[in-house]
Amino acid sequence: MVLTQSRSMKDSNTHTIDSMFATRYVQAPLPRWRLPDNETPKDAASQVINDELMLDGNPRLNLASFVTTWMEPECDKLIQKSLNKNYIDMDEYPITTEIQDRCVNMIAHLFKAPLDDGQPAVGAGTVGSSEAIMLAGLAFKRKWQLQRRAAGLPCDKPNMVTGANVQVCWEKFANYFEVEIRAVKLREDYYVMDPAKAVEMCDENTICVCAILGSTYNGEFEDVATLNNLLEKKNKENGWNIPIHVDAASGGFVAPFMYPDLVWDFRLPLVKSINVSGHKYGLVYAGIGWVVWRSKEDLPEELVFHVNYLGADQPTFTLNFSKGASHVIAQYYQFIRLGFEGYKKINMNCAENAKFLADGIVATGRFKLLSKPVGVPLIAFSLTDRSRFDEYDIADGLRRYGWTVPAYTMAPDAQQITLLRVVVREDFSRSLADRLMTDLKRTLETLDSQPPKLVQAVSEAIQLQNPELAEPDLSVDQIKEATTVLYGSFNETVKKHAHYHHHKKQQKAHQKHSIHKTNAVC
């Protein structure tokens, strides 16, 4: 069963790859969907694949993604040298194992875990924050079950509380591991979880409350300190022990360097675990995440497996077994290469470039900013006037210049808000920001010069209702004039259709583009 299908699989009737470039080696086309009968020379196979990959987008210009797209050549070499190492074989690769443990401890100290001198931190390297979140969620569920069973209480209806802006991997966790997810709905001009409403949703079956440090939608940090204070009071009143998990996938390697006085981490007593993506602002290529626990007591021992068939007793708590060691090594390289000062400088550069871009976007007079000054360095912005075109048209226009800038709708109950988002990463320089502003202005000028799509849509609808106006040589202006006679005012007719037209477009785009359903890689 193929779980994912590319457009070419669904739309194309072609079952072979045309390999004319490599005809000195390949005398027949290669099959697309089955294994070739014969071998292909290595240089021919490489050329065929490279030819197709040229049609992929440029990762540096993919402003939709938080994922790191550039590392120093010295680290690239370390990754290349360690690609053949299986991290799980701890007995064979003890130094790699120790490097992973060093990374876990560095992250735990960065997040202010209450560790005594020499006390090891509790955590694990994962293939990304999605796996890290699954592990943290399982730990909360199992600990809640153990407590309920010990008290002779039922444990068959666990729930967790999040904001509706939660990343899709939390929905996956709830679905896969049978936990009810209670989502605090958003509202206009408040696009993160309301701590007070989150606490109101808690009950004796709540295994945890998840706070997000860096919302996928607009980069905003949720108020973890207020959530902790309100939840402490609720726990005391009811005799509960509901903990907090912080999903710091995007903001975990931003907040400690940019906002050291912001209290969101293990300094808060109810924060029991934190996940962070090494492949976002941890500055490593896609494929590495981390989860750390406050203490050993917060990770039930029965979830940790011990195996010895690779040569020694090896404790493991991961969803995956085999895993490449290269990304762990790359993370350690970045830690010792940059240190606290280096990460701070990079974050400051990203923040300054984000401000430069935000100022330019506001200066056009066309947009409202939805991102916040304190948060992940990104710019989320929305049109103030959609009468001529909308955010999806701008995203399509920017693609002509090579930029990938996503247009998407907010989470429930703010899905009526459509926005664009630019993530500012280390490799997004001031010159690229300046070029993006130039191309954005050119896109706006092009859209301004074209007949409004809504006007054209209404014109076509009127032509269908009035066959006498369906002559192909009638211009938009002539249709406007005739419409004024028929309906009194063309502009009022457009206005009546505007809400319905944009709502239908949002629905279609939400299914295809919405981050809420496709951001597992962001």
Coordinates of C-alpha atoms in Angstrom, one line a residue, residues 366-368 381-386 389-391 394 418-420 444:
R366 CA -1.1 46.4 2.3
F367 CA -0.6 44.0 5.2
K368 CA -1.3 43.5 8.9
F381 CA 1.2 38.7 7.7
S382 CA -2.3 39.1 6.2
L383 CA -3.8 41.4 3.5
T384 CA -5.9 44.2 4.8
D385 CA -7.9 44.3 1.5
R386 CA -8.8 41.2 -0.5
F389 CA -6.6 39.4 -4.9
D390 CA -5.8 37.3 -1.8
E391 CA -2.9 35.7 -0.1
I394 CA 0.6 36.4 -3.7
T418 CA -5.7 33.8 5.9
L419 CA -2.0 34.6 6.2
L420 CA 1.4 34.3 4.6
L444 CA 1.7 43.3 -6.0

